[in-house]
Amino acid sequence: MTDVLTLGETMGAFRAAGPFRLGGAAELTVAGAESNVAIGLARLGHAVRWAGVTGVDEIGALIRRTLLAEQVDLTTRAVEAATGLILFEPRTADITRVLYYRAGSAGSQLSIEDVRRAFDAGTPRIVHVTGITCALSETALAAVTEAIHLGREAGSTVSFDVNFRAKLWSAQQAGEVIRPLLKQVDVLIASDDELPITGDHKVPEVVVKHGDKGATVGGVSVPAHEVTAVDTTGAGDAFVAGYLSGLLDGLTPADRLRRGNAVAAFAVATPGDWQGLPTRTDLDLLDLDSGS
Ligand code: CKP
Ligand code: MG
């Protein structure tokens, strides 16, 4: 049984303590928006599958090892191209400079066949995709389109996070590609500044993230937790993991937002995209009834 199927590119991630131009030590880990969501859901006890392509290299092996250790099921394939890299250069707690080395990467070879193999492993209750994958290559966009289509056919809930990345494409290009896809999407997740990209659409459930102010769905708003943020990268993905977890557990819209905010609070309090993501026991540490 699969609760959530997600797909995309996960990269080797180097994180330095300061500017890369100074050299020195950098920590090697992995990062990718969809695998961040997968890890978040797995930590909350859900059955998750991530589909993606890696290189036949040590970074590819690190990605598979990390996701397996986090109890994420995999549909992967290793190809001759290099696994992509991302460099995180923290400048302030809120601002991290991101450098991509991902053009022509193994991950960008994700294809329709990978998605079909992932569906063969079990029909997911939720299919979760993001705008990042749409921007990677023609085959990766086709993979997202296929995942949405197969999810629709199978009766899965289809969730789409805009995740606009200006380094990958323009807002206009993103809008032209994403808007047609939204016709088949059930849950649209966007930060407030991404909303113009989504244009006019009829998605029934629109979740808007307002950063440290909290989030809204329909007419319901819930404020974020007040925590000391040490690293906000991955906060959006953490919120998505919590929100989708709430959807799987049949929570009300307000409680889905609360869980999303709670998961994001843990994520920003720890350096790294996904390292601080909470288990169910961790969630009990926050008083979810306070709504703050
Ligand atoms: O929207 P978020 O800050 O939650 O996403 C961060 C991720 O996939 C990060 O892991 C990075 O690898 C990326 O977004 C990306 O491709 O930019
Ligand atoms: Mg995001």
PDB file of C-alpha atoms and ligand atoms in Angstrom:
ATOM      1  CA  MET A   1       0.000   0.000   0.000  1.00  0.00           C
ATOM      2  CA  THR A   2       1.260   3.467  -0.836  1.00  0.00           C
ATOM      3  CA  ASP A   3      -0.107   6.526   0.919  1.00  0.00           C
ATOM      4  CA  VAL A   4       1.837   9.046  -1.140  1.00  0.00           C
ATOM      5  CA  LEU A   5       3.781   8.792  -4.380  1.00  0.00           C
ATOM      6  CA  THR A   6       6.079  11.682  -5.229  1.00  0.00           C
ATOM      7  CA  LEU A   7       8.719  12.129  -7.918  1.00  0.00           C
ATOM      8  CA  GLY A   8      11.483  14.525  -8.804  1.00  0.00           C
ATOM      9  CA  GLU A   9      15.196  15.222  -8.666  1.00  0.00           C
ATOM     10  CA  THR A  10      17.226  14.738  -5.517  1.00  0.00           C
ATOM     11  CA  MET A  11      20.780  16.033  -5.543  1.00  0.00           C
ATOM     12  CA  GLY A  12      23.952  15.827  -3.536  1.00  0.00           C
ATOM     13  CA  ALA A  13      23.946  18.919  -1.293  1.00  0.00           C
ATOM     14  CA  PHE A  14      26.984  20.711   0.060  1.00  0.00           C
ATOM     15  CA  ARG A  15      26.410  23.104   2.949  1.00  0.00           C
ATOM     16  CA  ALA A  16      29.176  25.392   4.151  1.00  0.00           C
ATOM     17  CA  ALA A  17      29.210  27.473   7.327  1.00  0.00           C
ATOM     18  CA  GLY A  18      29.958  30.650   5.363  1.00  0.00           C
ATOM     19  CA  PRO A  19      30.891  31.899   1.884  1.00  0.00           C
ATOM     20  CA  PHE A  20      32.157  29.141  -0.430  1.00  0.00           C
ATOM     21  CA  ARG A  21      34.828  31.508  -1.768  1.00  0.00           C
ATOM     22  CA  LEU A  22      36.636  31.122   1.552  1.00  0.00           C
ATOM     23  CA  GLY A  23      36.928  27.359   1.059  1.00  0.00           C
ATOM     24  CA  GLY A  24      37.093  25.201   4.164  1.00  0.00           C
ATOM     25  CA  ALA A  25      34.763  22.493   5.364  1.00  0.00           C
ATOM     26  CA  ALA A  26      31.369  21.739   3.816  1.00  0.00           C
ATOM     27  CA  GLU A  27      28.928  19.066   4.917  1.00  0.00           C
ATOM     28  CA  LEU A  28      27.695  16.611   2.267  1.00  0.00           C
ATOM     29  CA  THR A  29      24.078  15.521   2.408  1.00  0.00           C
ATOM     30  CA  VAL A  30      21.149  15.218  -0.024  1.00  0.00           C
ATOM     31  CA  ALA A  31      18.363  17.633  -0.972  1.00  0.00           C
ATOM     32  CA  GLY A  32      15.348  17.741  -3.218  1.00  0.00           C
ATOM     33  CA  ALA A  33      11.920  19.222  -2.635  1.00  0.00           C
ATOM     34  CA  GLU A  34       9.954  16.018  -3.281  1.00  0.00           C
ATOM     35  CA  SER A  35      12.277  13.770  -1.291  1.00  0.00           C
ATOM     36  CA  ASN A  36      12.070  16.292   1.558  1.00  0.00           C
ATOM     37  CA  VAL A  37       8.288  15.809   1.503  1.00  0.00           C
ATOM     38  CA  ALA A  38       8.744  12.032   1.313  1.00  0.00           C
ATOM     39  CA  ILE A  39      11.033  11.992   4.366  1.00  0.00           C
ATOM     40  CA  GLY A  40       8.619  14.216   6.286  1.00  0.00           C
ATOM     41  CA  LEU A  41       5.703  11.884   5.574  1.00  0.00           C
ATOM     42  CA  ALA A  42       7.726   8.764   6.366  1.00  0.00           C
ATOM     43  CA  ARG A  43       8.775  10.212   9.735  1.00  0.00           C
ATOM     44  CA  LEU A  44       5.081  10.692  10.490  1.00  0.00           C
ATOM     45  CA  GLY A  45       4.497   7.002   9.778  1.00  0.00           C
ATOM     46  CA  HIS A  46       3.015   7.157   6.279  1.00  0.00           C
ATOM     47  CA  ALA A  47       3.924   4.759   3.472  1.00  0.00           C
ATOM     48  CA  VAL A  48       5.726   6.863   0.866  1.00  0.00           C
ATOM     49  CA  ARG A  49       7.345   6.144  -2.482  1.00  0.00           C
ATOM     50  CA  TRP A  50       9.800   8.460  -4.263  1.00  0.00           C
ATOM     51  CA  ALA A  51      10.547   8.003  -7.944  1.00  0.00           C
ATOM     52  CA  GLY A  52      13.691   9.528  -9.388  1.00  0.00           C
ATOM     53  CA  VAL A  53      16.810   8.959 -11.448  1.00  0.00           C
ATOM     54  CA  THR A  54      20.379   9.165 -10.118  1.00  0.00           C
ATOM     55  CA  GLY A  55      23.811   8.755 -11.629  1.00  0.00           C
ATOM     56  CA  VAL A  56      25.963   5.621 -11.380  1.00  0.00           C
ATOM     57  CA  ASP A  57      28.107   7.442  -8.852  1.00  0.00           C
ATOM     58  CA  GLU A  58      28.710   7.823  -5.135  1.00  0.00           C
ATOM     59  CA  ILE A  59      26.262  10.721  -4.801  1.00  0.00           C
ATOM     60  CA  GLY A  60      23.533   8.569  -6.359  1.00  0.00           C
ATOM     61  CA  ALA A  61      24.338   5.852  -3.842  1.00  0.00           C
ATOM     62  CA  LEU A  62      24.175   8.417  -1.008  1.00  0.00           C
ATOM     63  CA  ILE A  63      20.713   9.498  -2.152  1.00  0.00           C
ATOM     64  CA  ARG A  64      19.373   5.943  -2.235  1.00  0.00           C
ATOM     65  CA  ARG A  65      21.008   5.075   1.083  1.00  0.00           C
ATOM     66  CA  THR A  66      19.602   8.193   2.769  1.00  0.00           C
ATOM     67  CA  LEU A  67      16.056   7.718   1.510  1.00  0.00           C
ATOM     68  CA  LEU A  68      16.025   4.005   2.369  1.00  0.00           C
ATOM     69  CA  ALA A  69      17.296   4.812   5.858  1.00  0.00           C
ATOM     70  CA  GLU A  70      14.348   7.207   6.194  1.00  0.00           C
ATOM     71  CA  GLN A  71      11.897   4.389   5.293  1.00  0.00           C
ATOM     72  CA  VAL A  72      11.042   5.862   1.890  1.00  0.00           C
ATOM     73  CA  ASP A  73      10.281   3.236  -0.788  1.00  0.00           C
ATOM     74  CA  LEU A  74      12.115   3.819  -4.048  1.00  0.00           C
ATOM     75  CA  THR A  75      11.488   3.487  -7.738  1.00  0.00           C
ATOM     76  CA  THR A  76      14.915   4.456  -9.068  1.00  0.00           C
ATOM     77  CA  ARG A  77      17.201   3.868 -11.974  1.00  0.00           C
ATOM     78  CA  ALA A  78      20.875   4.796 -12.269  1.00  0.00           C
ATOM     79  CA  VAL A  79      22.168   6.283 -15.545  1.00  0.00           C
ATOM     80  CA  GLU A  80      25.584   7.330 -16.872  1.00  0.00           C
ATOM     81  CA  ALA A  81      25.056  11.110 -16.375  1.00  0.00           C
ATOM     82  CA  ALA A  82      26.303  12.697 -13.141  1.00  0.00           C
ATOM     83  CA  THR A  83      23.936  13.128 -10.196  1.00  0.00           C
ATOM     84  CA  GLY A  84      23.087  16.829  -9.808  1.00  0.00           C
ATOM     85  CA  LEU A  85      24.536  18.941  -7.018  1.00  0.00           C
ATOM     86  CA  ILE A  86      23.220  21.863  -5.008  1.00  0.00           C
ATOM     87  CA  LEU A  87      25.373  24.171  -2.886  1.00  0.00           C
ATOM     88  CA  PHE A  88      23.823  25.917   0.105  1.00  0.00           C
ATOM     89  CA  GLU A  89      25.715  29.008   1.250  1.00  0.00           C
ATOM     90  CA  PRO A  90      24.044  30.408   4.387  1.00  0.00           C
ATOM     91  CA  ARG A  91      24.282  34.216   4.567  1.00  0.00           C
ATOM     92  CA  THR A  92      21.690  34.888   7.302  1.00  0.00           C
ATOM     93  CA  ALA A  93      19.210  32.598   9.084  1.00  0.00           C
ATOM     94  CA  ASP A  94      16.596  33.611   6.512  1.00  0.00           C
ATOM     95  CA  ILE A  95      18.774  33.913   3.436  1.00  0.00           C
ATOM     96  CA  THR A  96      20.711  31.026   1.971  1.00  0.00           C
ATOM     97  CA  ARG A  97      22.365  31.442  -1.418  1.00  0.00           C
ATOM     98  CA  VAL A  98      21.654  28.407  -3.598  1.00  0.00           C
ATOM     99  CA  LEU A  99      23.891  27.290  -6.462  1.00  0.00           C
ATOM    100  CA  TYR A 100      22.754  24.521  -8.825  1.00  0.00           C
ATOM    101  CA  TYR A 101      24.993  22.137 -10.762  1.00  0.00           C
ATOM    102  CA  ARG A 102      22.133  20.210 -12.303  1.00  0.00           C
ATOM    103  CA  ALA A 103      21.892  21.059 -16.033  1.00  0.00           C
ATOM    104  CA  GLY A 104      21.910  17.748 -17.950  1.00  0.00           C
ATOM    105  CA  SER A 105      21.934  15.825 -14.654  1.00  0.00           C
ATOM    106  CA  ALA A 106      20.869  12.226 -14.186  1.00  0.00           C
ATOM    107  CA  GLY A 107      17.782  13.410 -12.302  1.00  0.00           C
ATOM    108  CA  SER A 108      16.589  15.413 -15.298  1.00  0.00           C
ATOM    109  CA  GLN A 109      16.247  12.116 -17.238  1.00  0.00           C
ATOM    110  CA  LEU A 110      13.156  11.203 -15.207  1.00  0.00           C
ATOM    111  CA  SER A 111      10.596   9.864 -17.683  1.00  0.00           C
ATOM    112  CA  ILE A 112       7.072   8.555 -18.191  1.00  0.00           C
ATOM    113  CA  GLU A 113       8.361   4.975 -17.822  1.00  0.00           C
ATOM    114  CA  ASP A 114       9.676   5.733 -14.327  1.00  0.00           C
ATOM    115  CA  VAL A 115       6.241   6.997 -13.327  1.00  0.00           C
ATOM    116  CA  ARG A 116       4.518   3.915 -14.740  1.00  0.00           C
ATOM    117  CA  ARG A 117       6.895   1.655 -12.797  1.00  0.00           C
ATOM    118  CA  ALA A 118       6.130   3.617  -9.630  1.00  0.00           C
ATOM    119  CA  PHE A 119       2.377   3.170 -10.130  1.00  0.00           C
ATOM    120  CA  ASP A 120       2.906  -0.558 -10.776  1.00  0.00           C
ATOM    121  CA  ALA A 121       4.198  -0.813  -7.196  1.00  0.00           C
ATOM    122  CA  GLY A 122       0.762   0.225  -5.855  1.00  0.00           C
ATOM    123  CA  THR A 123      -1.938   2.838  -6.360  1.00  0.00           C
ATOM    124  CA  PRO A 124      -1.192   5.823  -4.111  1.00  0.00           C
ATOM    125  CA  ARG A 125      -3.844   7.662  -2.122  1.00  0.00           C
ATOM    126  CA  ILE A 126      -2.053  10.915  -2.955  1.00  0.00           C
ATOM    127  CA  VAL A 127       0.201  11.825  -5.888  1.00  0.00           C
ATOM    128  CA  HIS A 128       2.406  14.835  -5.055  1.00  0.00           C
ATOM    129  CA  VAL A 129       4.368  16.725  -7.715  1.00  0.00           C
ATOM    130  CA  THR A 130       6.041  20.133  -7.928  1.00  0.00           C
ATOM    131  CA  GLY A 131       6.875  22.822 -10.462  1.00  0.00           C
ATOM    132  CA  ILE A 132      10.605  22.175 -10.049  1.00  0.00           C
ATOM    133  CA  THR A 133      10.369  18.847 -11.896  1.00  0.00           C
ATOM    134  CA  CYS A 134       8.371  20.492 -14.702  1.00  0.00           C
ATOM    135  CA  ALA A 135      11.313  22.851 -15.319  1.00  0.00           C
ATOM    136  CA  LEU A 136      14.058  20.200 -15.498  1.00  0.00           C
ATOM    137  CA  SER A 137      13.584  18.722 -18.993  1.00  0.00           C
ATOM    138  CA  GLU A 138      10.966  17.681 -21.547  1.00  0.00           C
ATOM    139  CA  THR A 139      10.997  14.114 -20.226  1.00  0.00           C
ATOM    140  CA  ALA A 140      10.658  15.262 -16.606  1.00  0.00           C
ATOM    141  CA  LEU A 141       7.683  17.455 -17.536  1.00  0.00           C
ATOM    142  CA  ALA A 142       6.163  14.481 -19.354  1.00  0.00           C
ATOM    143  CA  ALA A 143       6.708  12.427 -16.188  1.00  0.00           C
ATOM    144  CA  VAL A 144       4.829  14.976 -14.064  1.00  0.00           C
ATOM    145  CA  THR A 145       2.006  15.102 -16.620  1.00  0.00           C
ATOM    146  CA  GLU A 146       1.792  11.305 -16.608  1.00  0.00           C
ATOM    147  CA  ALA A 147       1.787  11.148 -12.812  1.00  0.00           C
ATOM    148  CA  ILE A 148      -1.100  13.620 -12.655  1.00  0.00           C
ATOM    149  CA  HIS A 149      -2.959  11.699 -15.370  1.00  0.00           C
ATOM    150  CA  LEU A 150      -2.440   8.256 -13.797  1.00  0.00           C
ATOM    151  CA  GLY A 151      -3.312   9.631 -10.375  1.00  0.00           C
ATOM    152  CA  ARG A 152      -6.546  11.042 -11.736  1.00  0.00           C
ATOM    153  CA  GLU A 153      -7.423   7.769 -13.462  1.00  0.00           C
ATOM    154  CA  ALA A 154      -6.727   5.769 -10.306  1.00  0.00           C
ATOM    155  CA  GLY A 155      -8.784   8.061  -8.065  1.00  0.00           C
ATOM    156  CA  SER A 156      -5.758   9.380  -6.138  1.00  0.00           C
ATOM    157  CA  THR A 157      -5.797  12.916  -4.743  1.00  0.00           C
ATOM    158  CA  VAL A 158      -3.421  14.950  -6.921  1.00  0.00           C
ATOM    159  CA  SER A 159      -1.369  17.571  -5.076  1.00  0.00           C
ATOM    160  CA  PHE A 160       0.789  20.213  -6.801  1.00  0.00           C
ATOM    161  CA  ASP A 161       3.296  22.564  -5.132  1.00  0.00           C
ATOM    162  CA  VAL A 162       4.237  25.467  -7.440  1.00  0.00           C
ATOM    163  CA  ASN A 163       7.802  25.647  -6.019  1.00  0.00           C
ATOM    164  CA  PHE A 164       8.855  28.356  -8.489  1.00  0.00           C
ATOM    165  CA  ARG A 165      12.637  28.496  -9.005  1.00  0.00           C
ATOM    166  CA  ALA A 166      13.805  31.605 -10.873  1.00  0.00           C
ATOM    167  CA  LYS A 167      17.141  29.902 -11.591  1.00  0.00           C
ATOM    168  CA  LEU A 168      15.353  27.246 -13.668  1.00  0.00           C
ATOM    169  CA  TRP A 169      12.807  29.296 -15.668  1.00  0.00           C
ATOM    170  CA  SER A 170      10.907  32.572 -15.833  1.00  0.00           C
ATOM    171  CA  ALA A 171       7.574  33.160 -14.120  1.00  0.00           C
ATOM    172  CA  GLN A 172       5.989  33.431 -17.555  1.00  0.00           C
ATOM    173  CA  GLN A 173       7.381  30.068 -18.695  1.00  0.00           C
ATOM    174  CA  ALA A 174       6.289  28.503 -15.409  1.00  0.00           C
ATOM    175  CA  GLY A 175       2.761  29.875 -15.810  1.00  0.00           C
ATOM    176  CA  GLU A 176       2.428  28.581 -19.372  1.00  0.00           C
ATOM    177  CA  VAL A 177       3.424  25.072 -18.308  1.00  0.00           C
ATOM    178  CA  ILE A 178       1.738  24.883 -14.903  1.00  0.00           C
ATOM    179  CA  ARG A 179      -1.686  26.376 -15.686  1.00  0.00           C
ATOM    180  CA  PRO A 180      -2.853  23.596 -18.035  1.00  0.00           C
ATOM    181  CA  LEU A 181      -1.720  20.973 -15.498  1.00  0.00           C
ATOM    182  CA  LEU A 182      -3.880  22.531 -12.782  1.00  0.00           C
ATOM    183  CA  LYS A 183      -7.045  21.371 -14.595  1.00  0.00           C
ATOM    184  CA  GLN A 184      -6.403  17.916 -13.139  1.00  0.00           C
ATOM    185  CA  VAL A 185      -5.119  18.943  -9.717  1.00  0.00           C
ATOM    186  CA  ASP A 186      -7.124  18.539  -6.474  1.00  0.00           C
ATOM    187  CA  VAL A 187      -4.823  20.355  -4.019  1.00  0.00           C
ATOM    188  CA  LEU A 188      -2.739  23.357  -5.094  1.00  0.00           C
ATOM    189  CA  ILE A 189      -0.036  24.558  -2.711  1.00  0.00           C
ATOM    190  CA  ALA A 190       1.674  27.905  -3.296  1.00  0.00           C
ATOM    191  CA  SER A 191       3.380  30.627  -1.337  1.00  0.00           C
ATOM    192  CA  ASP A 192       1.605  33.985  -1.626  1.00  0.00           C
ATOM    193  CA  ASP A 193       4.195  35.340  -4.061  1.00  0.00           C
ATOM    194  CA  GLU A 194       3.701  32.307  -6.346  1.00  0.00           C
ATOM    195  CA  LEU A 195      -0.053  32.802  -6.750  1.00  0.00           C
ATOM    196  CA  PRO A 196       0.180  35.033  -9.882  1.00  0.00           C
ATOM    197  CA  ILE A 197       1.898  32.124 -11.697  1.00  0.00           C
ATOM    198  CA  THR A 198      -1.155  29.920 -11.165  1.00  0.00           C
ATOM    199  CA  GLY A 199      -3.580  32.318 -12.942  1.00  0.00           C
ATOM    200  CA  ASP A 200      -7.301  31.508 -13.132  1.00  0.00           C
ATOM    201  CA  HIS A 201      -8.077  27.920 -12.272  1.00  0.00           C
ATOM    202  CA  LYS A 202     -10.728  25.785 -10.625  1.00  0.00           C
ATOM    203  CA  VAL A 203      -8.592  23.757  -8.209  1.00  0.00           C
ATOM    204  CA  PRO A 204     -10.956  22.865  -5.337  1.00  0.00           C
ATOM    205  CA  GLU A 205      -8.402  23.103  -2.501  1.00  0.00           C
ATOM    206  CA  VAL A 206      -5.899  25.964  -2.592  1.00  0.00           C
ATOM    207  CA  VAL A 207      -3.395  26.133   0.242  1.00  0.00           C
ATOM    208  CA  VAL A 208      -1.466  29.388   0.521  1.00  0.00           C
ATOM    209  CA  LYS A 209       1.724  29.621   2.588  1.00  0.00           C
ATOM    210  CA  HIS A 210       2.546  32.972   4.169  1.00  0.00           C
ATOM    211  CA  GLY A 211       6.015  32.105   5.498  1.00  0.00           C
ATOM    212  CA  ASP A 212       6.401  32.890   9.206  1.00  0.00           C
ATOM    213  CA  LYS A 213       2.839  34.292   9.241  1.00  0.00           C
ATOM    214  CA  GLY A 214       1.257  30.858   8.761  1.00  0.00           C
ATOM    215  CA  ALA A 215      -1.008  29.429   6.065  1.00  0.00           C
ATOM    216  CA  THR A 216      -4.533  29.566   4.668  1.00  0.00           C
ATOM    217  CA  VAL A 217      -6.894  27.119   2.973  1.00  0.00           C
ATOM    218  CA  GLY A 218     -10.313  28.243   1.778  1.00  0.00           C
ATOM    219  CA  GLY A 219     -11.426  30.762   4.380  1.00  0.00           C
ATOM    220  CA  VAL A 220      -9.372  29.222   7.205  1.00  0.00           C
ATOM    221  CA  SER A 221      -6.066  30.709   8.397  1.00  0.00           C
ATOM    222  CA  VAL A 222      -3.737  29.350  11.071  1.00  0.00           C
ATOM    223  CA  PRO A 223      -0.705  31.320  12.320  1.00  0.00           C
ATOM    224  CA  ALA A 224       2.769  29.780  12.275  1.00  0.00           C
ATOM    225  CA  HIS A 225       4.564  28.699  15.445  1.00  0.00           C
ATOM    226  CA  GLU A 226       7.012  31.200  16.836  1.00  0.00           C
ATOM    227  CA  VAL A 227      10.364  29.437  16.779  1.00  0.00           C
ATOM    228  CA  THR A 228      13.936  30.578  16.333  1.00  0.00           C
ATOM    229  CA  ALA A 229      14.683  29.849  12.685  1.00  0.00           C
ATOM    230  CA  VAL A 230      18.223  28.745  11.940  1.00  0.00           C
ATOM    231  CA  ASP A 231      17.619  27.560   8.354  1.00  0.00           C
ATOM    232  CA  THR A 232      14.434  28.146   6.376  1.00  0.00           C
ATOM    233  CA  THR A 233      15.320  26.011   3.327  1.00  0.00           C
ATOM    234  CA  GLY A 234      12.951  23.079   3.207  1.00  0.00           C
ATOM    235  CA  ALA A 235      10.310  24.879   5.286  1.00  0.00           C
ATOM    236  CA  GLY A 236       7.832  24.751   2.414  1.00  0.00           C
ATOM    237  CA  ASP A 237       8.363  21.044   1.881  1.00  0.00           C
ATOM    238  CA  ALA A 238       8.016  20.391   5.603  1.00  0.00           C
ATOM    239  CA  PHE A 239       4.703  22.256   5.621  1.00  0.00           C
ATOM    240  CA  VAL A 240       3.531  20.167   2.659  1.00  0.00           C
ATOM    241  CA  ALA A 241       4.478  16.926   4.443  1.00  0.00           C
ATOM    242  CA  GLY A 242       2.458  17.974   7.498  1.00  0.00           C
ATOM    243  CA  TYR A 243      -0.501  19.151   5.438  1.00  0.00           C
ATOM    244  CA  LEU A 244      -0.658  15.955   3.345  1.00  0.00           C
ATOM    245  CA  SER A 245      -0.269  13.892   6.523  1.00  0.00           C
ATOM    246  CA  GLY A 246      -3.323  15.681   7.887  1.00  0.00           C
ATOM    247  CA  LEU A 247      -5.204  14.963   4.675  1.00  0.00           C
ATOM    248  CA  LEU A 248      -4.346  11.252   4.948  1.00  0.00           C
ATOM    249  CA  ASP A 249      -5.497  11.218   8.572  1.00  0.00           C
ATOM    250  CA  GLY A 250      -8.820  12.895   7.719  1.00  0.00           C
ATOM    251  CA  LEU A 251      -8.135  16.063   9.748  1.00  0.00           C
ATOM    252  CA  THR A 252     -10.195  19.238   9.321  1.00  0.00           C
ATOM    253  CA  PRO A 253      -8.729  22.035   7.157  1.00  0.00           C
ATOM    254  CA  ALA A 254      -7.638  23.996  10.265  1.00  0.00           C
ATOM    255  CA  ASP A 255      -5.958  20.926  11.753  1.00  0.00           C
ATOM    256  CA  ARG A 256      -4.254  20.140   8.450  1.00  0.00           C
ATOM    257  CA  LEU A 257      -2.785  23.657   8.497  1.00  0.00           C
ATOM    258  CA  ARG A 258      -1.797  23.215  12.149  1.00  0.00           C
ATOM    259  CA  ARG A 259       0.077  20.027  11.377  1.00  0.00           C
ATOM    260  CA  GLY A 260       1.757  21.661   8.377  1.00  0.00           C
ATOM    261  CA  ASN A 261       2.848  24.619  10.509  1.00  0.00           C
ATOM    262  CA  ALA A 262       4.094  22.314  13.258  1.00  0.00           C
ATOM    263  CA  VAL A 263       6.212  20.214  10.909  1.00  0.00           C
ATOM    264  CA  ALA A 264       7.631  23.390   9.337  1.00  0.00           C
ATOM    265  CA  ALA A 265       8.491  24.766  12.801  1.00  0.00           C
ATOM    266  CA  PHE A 266      10.674  21.727  13.475  1.00  0.00           C
ATOM    267  CA  ALA A 267      12.295  21.941  10.050  1.00  0.00           C
ATOM    268  CA  VAL A 268      13.408  25.580  10.380  1.00  0.00           C
ATOM    269  CA  ALA A 269      14.788  25.060  13.876  1.00  0.00           C
ATOM    270  CA  THR A 270      17.485  22.647  12.617  1.00  0.00           C
ATOM    271  CA  PRO A 271      20.115  23.258   9.897  1.00  0.00           C
ATOM    272  CA  GLY A 272      19.436  21.280   6.718  1.00  0.00           C
ATOM    273  CA  ASP A 273      16.358  20.737   4.557  1.00  0.00           C
ATOM    274  CA  TRP A 274      14.965  17.618   6.177  1.00  0.00           C
ATOM    275  CA  GLN A 275      17.147  16.660   9.146  1.00  0.00           C
ATOM    276  CA  GLY A 276      14.899  18.345  11.731  1.00  0.00           C
ATOM    277  CA  LEU A 277      11.616  16.890  10.438  1.00  0.00           C
ATOM    278  CA  PRO A 278       9.572  15.523  13.349  1.00  0.00           C
ATOM    279  CA  THR A 279       8.191  12.111  14.239  1.00  0.00           C
ATOM    280  CA  ARG A 280       4.693  11.842  15.740  1.00  0.00           C
ATOM    281  CA  THR A 281       6.259  11.815  19.197  1.00  0.00           C
ATOM    282  CA  ASP A 282       8.151  15.017  18.411  1.00  0.00           C
ATOM    283  CA  LEU A 283       4.888  16.666  17.338  1.00  0.00           C
ATOM    284  CA  ASP A 284       3.492  16.131  20.826  1.00  0.00           C
ATOM    285  CA  LEU A 285       6.193  18.505  22.092  1.00  0.00           C
ATOM    286  CA  LEU A 286       4.302  21.365  20.439  1.00  0.00           C
ATOM    287  CA  ASP A 287       0.927  22.286  21.847  1.00  0.00           C
ATOM    288  CA  LEU A 288      -1.138  21.938  18.682  1.00  0.00           C
ATOM    289  CA  ASP A 289      -4.327  23.024  20.418  1.00  0.00           C
ATOM    290  CA  SER A 290      -2.977  26.500  20.990  1.00  0.00           C
ATOM    291  CA  GLY A 291      -3.102  27.140  17.252  1.00  0.00           C
ATOM    292  CA  SER A 292      -0.017  29.296  17.589  1.00  0.00           C
TER     293      SER A 292
HETATM  294  O1  CKP B   1      10.559  25.160  -1.003  1.00  0.00           O
HETATM  295  P1  CKP B   1      11.569  24.565  -0.096  1.00  0.00           P
HETATM  296  O2  CKP B   1      12.492  25.555   0.545  1.00  0.00           O
HETATM  297  O3  CKP B   1      10.923  23.706   0.920  1.00  0.00           O
HETATM  298  O4  CKP B   1      12.445  23.624  -1.038  1.00  0.00           O
HETATM  299  C1  CKP B   1      13.801  23.404  -0.878  1.00  0.00           C
HETATM  300  C2  CKP B   1      14.288  22.401  -1.901  1.00  0.00           C
HETATM  301  O5  CKP B   1      14.563  20.951  -4.390  1.00  0.00           O
HETATM  302  C3  CKP B   1      15.775  22.131  -1.748  1.00  0.00           C
HETATM  303  O6  CKP B   1      15.952  20.862  -1.185  1.00  0.00           O
HETATM  304  C4  CKP B   1      16.303  22.135  -3.170  1.00  0.00           C
HETATM  305  O7  CKP B   1      17.042  21.012  -3.438  1.00  0.00           O
HETATM  306  C5  CKP B   1      15.066  22.219  -4.043  1.00  0.00           C
HETATM  307  O8  CKP B   1      14.096  22.857  -3.228  1.00  0.00           O
HETATM  308  C6  CKP B   1      15.391  22.943  -5.328  1.00  0.00           C
HETATM  309  O9  CKP B   1      15.499  22.274  -6.352  1.00  0.00           O
HETATM  310  O10 CKP B   1      15.533  24.179  -5.286  1.00  0.00           O
HETATM  311 MG    MG B   2       8.712  25.302  -1.622  1.00  0.00          MG
END
